Coordinates of N, CA and C in Angstrom, one line a residue:
X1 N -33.1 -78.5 -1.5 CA -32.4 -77.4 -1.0 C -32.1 -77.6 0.5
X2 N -33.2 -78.0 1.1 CA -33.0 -77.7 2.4 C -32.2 -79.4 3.0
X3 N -31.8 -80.1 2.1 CA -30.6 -81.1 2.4 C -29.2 -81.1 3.2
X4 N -28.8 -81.8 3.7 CA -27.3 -81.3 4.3 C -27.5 -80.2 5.8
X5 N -26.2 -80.7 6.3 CA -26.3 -80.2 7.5 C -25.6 -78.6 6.8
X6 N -25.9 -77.8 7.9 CA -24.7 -76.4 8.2 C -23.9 -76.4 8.5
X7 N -22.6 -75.9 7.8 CA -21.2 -75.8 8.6 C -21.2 -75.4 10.1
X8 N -20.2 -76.6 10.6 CA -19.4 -76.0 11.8 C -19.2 -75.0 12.2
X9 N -18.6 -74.3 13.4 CA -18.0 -72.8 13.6 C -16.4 -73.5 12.6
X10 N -16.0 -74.2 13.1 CA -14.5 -74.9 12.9 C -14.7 -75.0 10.8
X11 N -15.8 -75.5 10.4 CA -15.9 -75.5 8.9 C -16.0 -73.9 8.9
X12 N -16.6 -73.2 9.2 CA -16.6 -72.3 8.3 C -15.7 -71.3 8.9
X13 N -15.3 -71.4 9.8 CA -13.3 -70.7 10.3 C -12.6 -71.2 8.7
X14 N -12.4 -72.1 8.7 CA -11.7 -72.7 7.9 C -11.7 -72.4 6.1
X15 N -13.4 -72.5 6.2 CA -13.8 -72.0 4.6 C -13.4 -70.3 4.3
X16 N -13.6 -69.7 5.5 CA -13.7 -68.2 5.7 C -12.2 -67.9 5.5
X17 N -10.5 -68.6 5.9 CA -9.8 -68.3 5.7 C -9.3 -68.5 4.6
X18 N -9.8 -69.7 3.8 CA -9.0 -69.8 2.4 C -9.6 -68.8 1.5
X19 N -10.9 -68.5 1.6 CA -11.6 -67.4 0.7 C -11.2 -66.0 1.3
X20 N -10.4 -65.9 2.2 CA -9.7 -64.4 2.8 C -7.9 -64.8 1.7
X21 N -7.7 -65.6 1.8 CA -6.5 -65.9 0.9 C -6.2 -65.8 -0.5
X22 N -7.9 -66.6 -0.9 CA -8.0 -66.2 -2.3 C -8.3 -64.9 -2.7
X23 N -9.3 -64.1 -1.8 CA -9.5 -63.1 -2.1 C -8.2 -61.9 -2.5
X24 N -7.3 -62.5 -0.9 CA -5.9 -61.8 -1.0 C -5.0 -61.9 -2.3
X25 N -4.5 -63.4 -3.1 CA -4.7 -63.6 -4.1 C -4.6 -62.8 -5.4
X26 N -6.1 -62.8 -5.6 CA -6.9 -62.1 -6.6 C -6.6 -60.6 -6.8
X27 N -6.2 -60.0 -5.6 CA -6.3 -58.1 -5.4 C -4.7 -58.0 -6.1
X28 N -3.9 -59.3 -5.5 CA -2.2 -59.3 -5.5 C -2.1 -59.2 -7.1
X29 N -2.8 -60.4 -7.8 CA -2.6 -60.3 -9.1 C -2.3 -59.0 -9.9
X30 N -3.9 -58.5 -10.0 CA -4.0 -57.4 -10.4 C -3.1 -56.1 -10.1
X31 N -2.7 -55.9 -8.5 CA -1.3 -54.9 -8.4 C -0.3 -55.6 -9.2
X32 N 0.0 -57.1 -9.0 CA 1.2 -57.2 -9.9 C 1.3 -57.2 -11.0
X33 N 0.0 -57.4 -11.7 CA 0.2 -57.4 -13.0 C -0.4 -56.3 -14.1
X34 N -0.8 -55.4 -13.6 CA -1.7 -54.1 -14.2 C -1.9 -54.4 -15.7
X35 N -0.5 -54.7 -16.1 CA -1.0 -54.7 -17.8 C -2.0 -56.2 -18.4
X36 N -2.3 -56.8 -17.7 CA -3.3 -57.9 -17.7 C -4.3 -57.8 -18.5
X37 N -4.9 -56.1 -18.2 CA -6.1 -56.1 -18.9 C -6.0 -55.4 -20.5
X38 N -4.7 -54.6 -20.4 CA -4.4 -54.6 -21.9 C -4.1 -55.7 -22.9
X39 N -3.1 -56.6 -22.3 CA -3.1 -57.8 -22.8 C -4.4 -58.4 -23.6
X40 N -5.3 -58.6 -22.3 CA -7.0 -59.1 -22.6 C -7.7 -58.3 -23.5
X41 N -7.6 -57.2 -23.2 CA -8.2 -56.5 -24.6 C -7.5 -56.6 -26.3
X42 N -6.5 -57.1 -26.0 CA -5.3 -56.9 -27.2 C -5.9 -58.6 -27.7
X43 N -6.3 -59.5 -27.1 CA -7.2 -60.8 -27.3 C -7.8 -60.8 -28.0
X44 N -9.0 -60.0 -26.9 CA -10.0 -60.1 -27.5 C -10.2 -59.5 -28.6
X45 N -9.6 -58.3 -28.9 CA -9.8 -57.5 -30.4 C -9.5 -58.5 -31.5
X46 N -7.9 -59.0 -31.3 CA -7.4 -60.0 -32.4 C -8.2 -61.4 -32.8
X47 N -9.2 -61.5 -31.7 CA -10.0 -62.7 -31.7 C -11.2 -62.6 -33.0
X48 N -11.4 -60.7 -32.6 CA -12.9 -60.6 -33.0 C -14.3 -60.1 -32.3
X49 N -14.2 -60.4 -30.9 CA -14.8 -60.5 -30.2 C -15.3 -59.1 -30.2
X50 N -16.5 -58.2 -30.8 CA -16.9 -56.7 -30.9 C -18.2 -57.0 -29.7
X51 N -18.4 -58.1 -29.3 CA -19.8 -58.2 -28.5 C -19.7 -57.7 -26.8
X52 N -18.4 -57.3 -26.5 CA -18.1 -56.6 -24.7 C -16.7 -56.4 -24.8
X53 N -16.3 -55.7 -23.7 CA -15.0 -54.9 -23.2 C -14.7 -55.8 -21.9
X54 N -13.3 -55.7 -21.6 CA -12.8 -56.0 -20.4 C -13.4 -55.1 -19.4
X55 N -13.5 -55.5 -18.3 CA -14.2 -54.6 -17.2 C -13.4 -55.1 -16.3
X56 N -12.9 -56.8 -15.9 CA -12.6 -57.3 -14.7 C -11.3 -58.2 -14.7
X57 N -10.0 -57.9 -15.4 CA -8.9 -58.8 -16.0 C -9.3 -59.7 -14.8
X58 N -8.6 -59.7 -13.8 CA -9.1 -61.1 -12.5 C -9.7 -60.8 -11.8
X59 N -11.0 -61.8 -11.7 CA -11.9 -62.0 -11.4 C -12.1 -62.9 -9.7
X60 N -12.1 -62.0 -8.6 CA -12.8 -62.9 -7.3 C -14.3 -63.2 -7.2
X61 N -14.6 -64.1 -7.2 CA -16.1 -64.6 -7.1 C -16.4 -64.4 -6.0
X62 N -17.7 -63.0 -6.2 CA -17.7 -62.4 -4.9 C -19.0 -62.9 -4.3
X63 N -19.5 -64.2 -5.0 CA -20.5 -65.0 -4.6 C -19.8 -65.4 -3.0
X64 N -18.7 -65.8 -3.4 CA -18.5 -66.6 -2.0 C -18.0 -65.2 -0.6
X65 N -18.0 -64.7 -0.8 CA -18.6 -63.8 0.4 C -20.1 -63.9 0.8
X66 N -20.8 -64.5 0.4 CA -22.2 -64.4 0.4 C -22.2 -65.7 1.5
X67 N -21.4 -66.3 1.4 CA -21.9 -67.8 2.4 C -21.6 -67.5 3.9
X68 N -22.4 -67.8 4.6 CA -22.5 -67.9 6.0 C -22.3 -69.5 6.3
X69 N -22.4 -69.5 7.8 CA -21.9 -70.1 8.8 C -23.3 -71.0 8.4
X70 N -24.7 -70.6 8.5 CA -25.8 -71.3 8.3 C -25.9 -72.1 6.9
X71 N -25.6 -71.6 6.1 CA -25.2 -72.1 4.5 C -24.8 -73.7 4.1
X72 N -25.2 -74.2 3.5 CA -25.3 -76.1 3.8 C -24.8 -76.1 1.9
X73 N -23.4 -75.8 1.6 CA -22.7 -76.1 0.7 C -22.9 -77.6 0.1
X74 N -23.3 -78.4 -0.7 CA -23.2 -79.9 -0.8 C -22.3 -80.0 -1.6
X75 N -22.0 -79.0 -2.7 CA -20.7 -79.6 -3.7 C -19.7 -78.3 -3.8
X76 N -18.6 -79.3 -4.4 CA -17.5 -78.0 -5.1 C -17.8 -78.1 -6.3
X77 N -18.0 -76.9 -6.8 CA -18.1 -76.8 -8.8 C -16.6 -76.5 -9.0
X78 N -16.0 -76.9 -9.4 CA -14.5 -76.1 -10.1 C -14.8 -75.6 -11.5
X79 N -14.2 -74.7 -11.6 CA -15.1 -74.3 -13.8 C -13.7 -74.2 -14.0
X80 N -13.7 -73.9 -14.8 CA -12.3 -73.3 -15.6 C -11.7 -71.9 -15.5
X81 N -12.7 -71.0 -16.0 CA -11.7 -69.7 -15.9 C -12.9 -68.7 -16.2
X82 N -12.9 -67.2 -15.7 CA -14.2 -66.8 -16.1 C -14.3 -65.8 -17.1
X83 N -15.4 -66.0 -17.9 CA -15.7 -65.7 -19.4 C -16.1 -64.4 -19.3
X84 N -16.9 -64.0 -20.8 CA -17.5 -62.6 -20.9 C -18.1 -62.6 -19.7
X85 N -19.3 -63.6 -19.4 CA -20.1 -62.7 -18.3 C -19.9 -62.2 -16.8
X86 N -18.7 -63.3 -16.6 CA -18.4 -63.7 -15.6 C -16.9 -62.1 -15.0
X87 N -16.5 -61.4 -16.2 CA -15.8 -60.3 -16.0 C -16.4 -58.9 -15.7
X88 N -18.0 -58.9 -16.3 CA -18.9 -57.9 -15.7 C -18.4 -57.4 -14.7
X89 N -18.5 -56.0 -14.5 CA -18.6 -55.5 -13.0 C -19.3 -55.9 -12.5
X90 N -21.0 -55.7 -12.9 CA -21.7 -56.0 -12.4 C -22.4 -57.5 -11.6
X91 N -21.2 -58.1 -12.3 CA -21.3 -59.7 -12.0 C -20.4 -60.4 -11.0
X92 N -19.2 -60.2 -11.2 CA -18.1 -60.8 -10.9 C -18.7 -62.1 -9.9
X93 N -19.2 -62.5 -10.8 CA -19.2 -64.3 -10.0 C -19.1 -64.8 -11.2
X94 N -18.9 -66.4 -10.6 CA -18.9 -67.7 -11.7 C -19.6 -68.5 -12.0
X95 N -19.7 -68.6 -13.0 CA -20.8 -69.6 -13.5 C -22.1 -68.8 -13.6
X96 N -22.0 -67.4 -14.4 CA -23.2 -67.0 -14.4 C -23.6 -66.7 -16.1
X97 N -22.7 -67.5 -16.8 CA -23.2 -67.0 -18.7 C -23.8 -68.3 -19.0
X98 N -23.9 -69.1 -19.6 CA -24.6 -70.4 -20.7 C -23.9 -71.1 -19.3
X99 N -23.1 -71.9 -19.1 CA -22.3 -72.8 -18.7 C -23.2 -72.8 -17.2
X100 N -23.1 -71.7 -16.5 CA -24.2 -71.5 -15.1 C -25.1 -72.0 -15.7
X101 N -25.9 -71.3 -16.2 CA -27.4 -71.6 -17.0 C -27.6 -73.0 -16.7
X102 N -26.9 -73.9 -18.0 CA -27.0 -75.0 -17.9 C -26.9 -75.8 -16.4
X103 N -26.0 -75.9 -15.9 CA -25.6 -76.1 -14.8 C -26.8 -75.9 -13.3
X104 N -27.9 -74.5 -13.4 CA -28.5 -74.3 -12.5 C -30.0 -75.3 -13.2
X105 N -29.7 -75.6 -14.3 CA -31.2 -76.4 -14.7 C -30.9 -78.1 -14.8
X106 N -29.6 -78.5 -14.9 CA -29.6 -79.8 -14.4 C -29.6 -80.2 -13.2
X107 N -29.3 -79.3 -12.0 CA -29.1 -79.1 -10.5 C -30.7 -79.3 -10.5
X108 N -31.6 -78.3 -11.0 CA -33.0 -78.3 -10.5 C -33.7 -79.4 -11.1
X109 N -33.6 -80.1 -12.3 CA -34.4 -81.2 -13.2 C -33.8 -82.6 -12.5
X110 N -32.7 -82.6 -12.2 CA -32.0 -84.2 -11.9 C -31.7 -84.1 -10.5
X111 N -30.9 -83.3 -9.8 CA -31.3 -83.2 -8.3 C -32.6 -82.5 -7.7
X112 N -33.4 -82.0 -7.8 CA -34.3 -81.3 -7.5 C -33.7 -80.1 -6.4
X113 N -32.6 -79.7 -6.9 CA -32.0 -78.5 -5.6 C -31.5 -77.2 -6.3
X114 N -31.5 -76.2 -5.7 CA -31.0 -75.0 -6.5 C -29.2 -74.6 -6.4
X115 N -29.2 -75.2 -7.3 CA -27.1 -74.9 -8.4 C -26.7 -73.9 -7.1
X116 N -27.3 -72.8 -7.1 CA -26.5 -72.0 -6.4 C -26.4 -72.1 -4.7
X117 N -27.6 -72.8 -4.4 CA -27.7 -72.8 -3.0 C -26.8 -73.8 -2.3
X118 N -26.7 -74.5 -3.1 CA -25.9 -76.0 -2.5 C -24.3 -75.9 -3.0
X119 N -24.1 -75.0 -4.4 CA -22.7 -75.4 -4.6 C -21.4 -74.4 -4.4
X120 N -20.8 -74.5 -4.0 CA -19.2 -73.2 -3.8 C -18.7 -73.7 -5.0
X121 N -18.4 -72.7 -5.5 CA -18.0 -73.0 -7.1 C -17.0 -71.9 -7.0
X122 N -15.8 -72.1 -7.5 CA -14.5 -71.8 -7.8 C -13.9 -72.0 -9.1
X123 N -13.2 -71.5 -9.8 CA -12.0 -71.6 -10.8 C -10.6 -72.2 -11.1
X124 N -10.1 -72.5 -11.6 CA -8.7 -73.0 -11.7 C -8.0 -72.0 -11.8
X125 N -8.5 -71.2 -12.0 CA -7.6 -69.4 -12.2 C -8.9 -68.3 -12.2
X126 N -8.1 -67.3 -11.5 CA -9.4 -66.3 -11.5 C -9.0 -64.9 -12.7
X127 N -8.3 -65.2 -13.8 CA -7.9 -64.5 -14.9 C -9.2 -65.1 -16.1
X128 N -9.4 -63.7 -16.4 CA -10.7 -63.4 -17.7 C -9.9 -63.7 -19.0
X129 N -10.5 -64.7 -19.4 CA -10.5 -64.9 -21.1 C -12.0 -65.0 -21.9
X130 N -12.4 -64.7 -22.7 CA -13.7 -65.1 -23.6 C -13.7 -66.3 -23.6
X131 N -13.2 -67.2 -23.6 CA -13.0 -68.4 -23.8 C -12.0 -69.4 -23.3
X132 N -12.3 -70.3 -22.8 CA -11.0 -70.9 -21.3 C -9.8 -71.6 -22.5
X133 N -10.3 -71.5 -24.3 CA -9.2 -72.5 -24.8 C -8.6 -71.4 -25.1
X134 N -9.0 -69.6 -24.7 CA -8.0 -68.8 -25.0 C -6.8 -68.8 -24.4
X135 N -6.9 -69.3 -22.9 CA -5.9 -68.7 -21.8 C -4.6 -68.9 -22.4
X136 N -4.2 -70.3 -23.2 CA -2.9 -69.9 -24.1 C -2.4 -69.0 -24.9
X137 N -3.6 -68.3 -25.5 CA -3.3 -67.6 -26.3 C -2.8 -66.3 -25.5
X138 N -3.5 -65.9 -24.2 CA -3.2 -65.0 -23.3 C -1.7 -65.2 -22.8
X139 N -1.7 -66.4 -22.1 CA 0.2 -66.5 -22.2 C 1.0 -65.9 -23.0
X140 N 0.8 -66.5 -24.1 CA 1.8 -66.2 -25.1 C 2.0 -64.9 -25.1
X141 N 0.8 -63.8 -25.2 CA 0.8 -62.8 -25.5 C 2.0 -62.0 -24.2
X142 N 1.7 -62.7 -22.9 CA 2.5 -62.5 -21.8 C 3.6 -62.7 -22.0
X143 N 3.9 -63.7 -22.5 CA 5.6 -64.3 -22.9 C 6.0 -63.5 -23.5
X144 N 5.5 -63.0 -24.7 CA 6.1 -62.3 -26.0 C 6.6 -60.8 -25.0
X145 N 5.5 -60.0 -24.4 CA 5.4 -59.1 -23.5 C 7.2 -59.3 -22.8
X146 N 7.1 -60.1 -22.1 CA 8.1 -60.1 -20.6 C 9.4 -60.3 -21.6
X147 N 9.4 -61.0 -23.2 CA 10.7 -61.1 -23.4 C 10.9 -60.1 -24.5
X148 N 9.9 -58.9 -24.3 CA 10.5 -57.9 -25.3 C 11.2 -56.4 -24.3

């Protein structure tokens, strides 16, 4: 854990503005897209899925507000897209259902460091699916949506 230097003032200017953009981003989505979360619920129903409710159609990982200037990031995680757990209100971070899990116990068994302490972990999209091989299935629903 205690590996790696601390960001610069200049690294974390830098880190601090793309996570003020993505943040910015993330808020835009959701005004632009309000019906997002009907869509996601119209998913998940057709899926099956009776085990949780939409709570967060896009999701900012509000982990990364958490990082300071002192904070010694060693990796980027990229994940895919965030799942049941990861739409929680109560959660809205990444990498926190099975896939974190796993992820925070090979970090501690094969690097000897803590997943979360060392890594800035981000998404390829910050839009909620139960499942990242749904996100097509979410498109479509969108497509069908915009050409009716």
């Amino acid at each position: 854990e205690g590996r790696g230097e601390a960001m610069t003032k200049k690294q974390y200017d830098e880190l601090d503005a793309i996570r003020r953009e993505f943040r910015d981003y993330a808020a835009s989505l959701v005004g632009r897209a309000a019906w997002l979360g009907g869509l996601q619920e119209a998913l998940r129903v057709s899926l099956g899925y009776d085990d949780y409710r939409i709570e967060t159609p896009v999701v900012y990982n509000e982990a990364l507000d958490d990082l300071g200037l002192n904070d010694k990031p060693r990796f980027i995680i990229v994940a895919d897209n965030p799942g049941k757990n990861e739409q929680k209100a109560a959660n809205r971070r990444y990498l926190v259902g099975q896939s974190g899990k796993l992820a925070q116990s090979w970090f501690l068994k094969e690097l000897g460091m803590d997943f979360r302490a060392v890594s800035l972990i981000i998404n390829k999209t910050p839009v909620h699916t139960p499942k990242t091989a749904e996100i097509r299935a979410l498109r479509r629903l969108a497509a069908d949506v915009s050409a009716a």
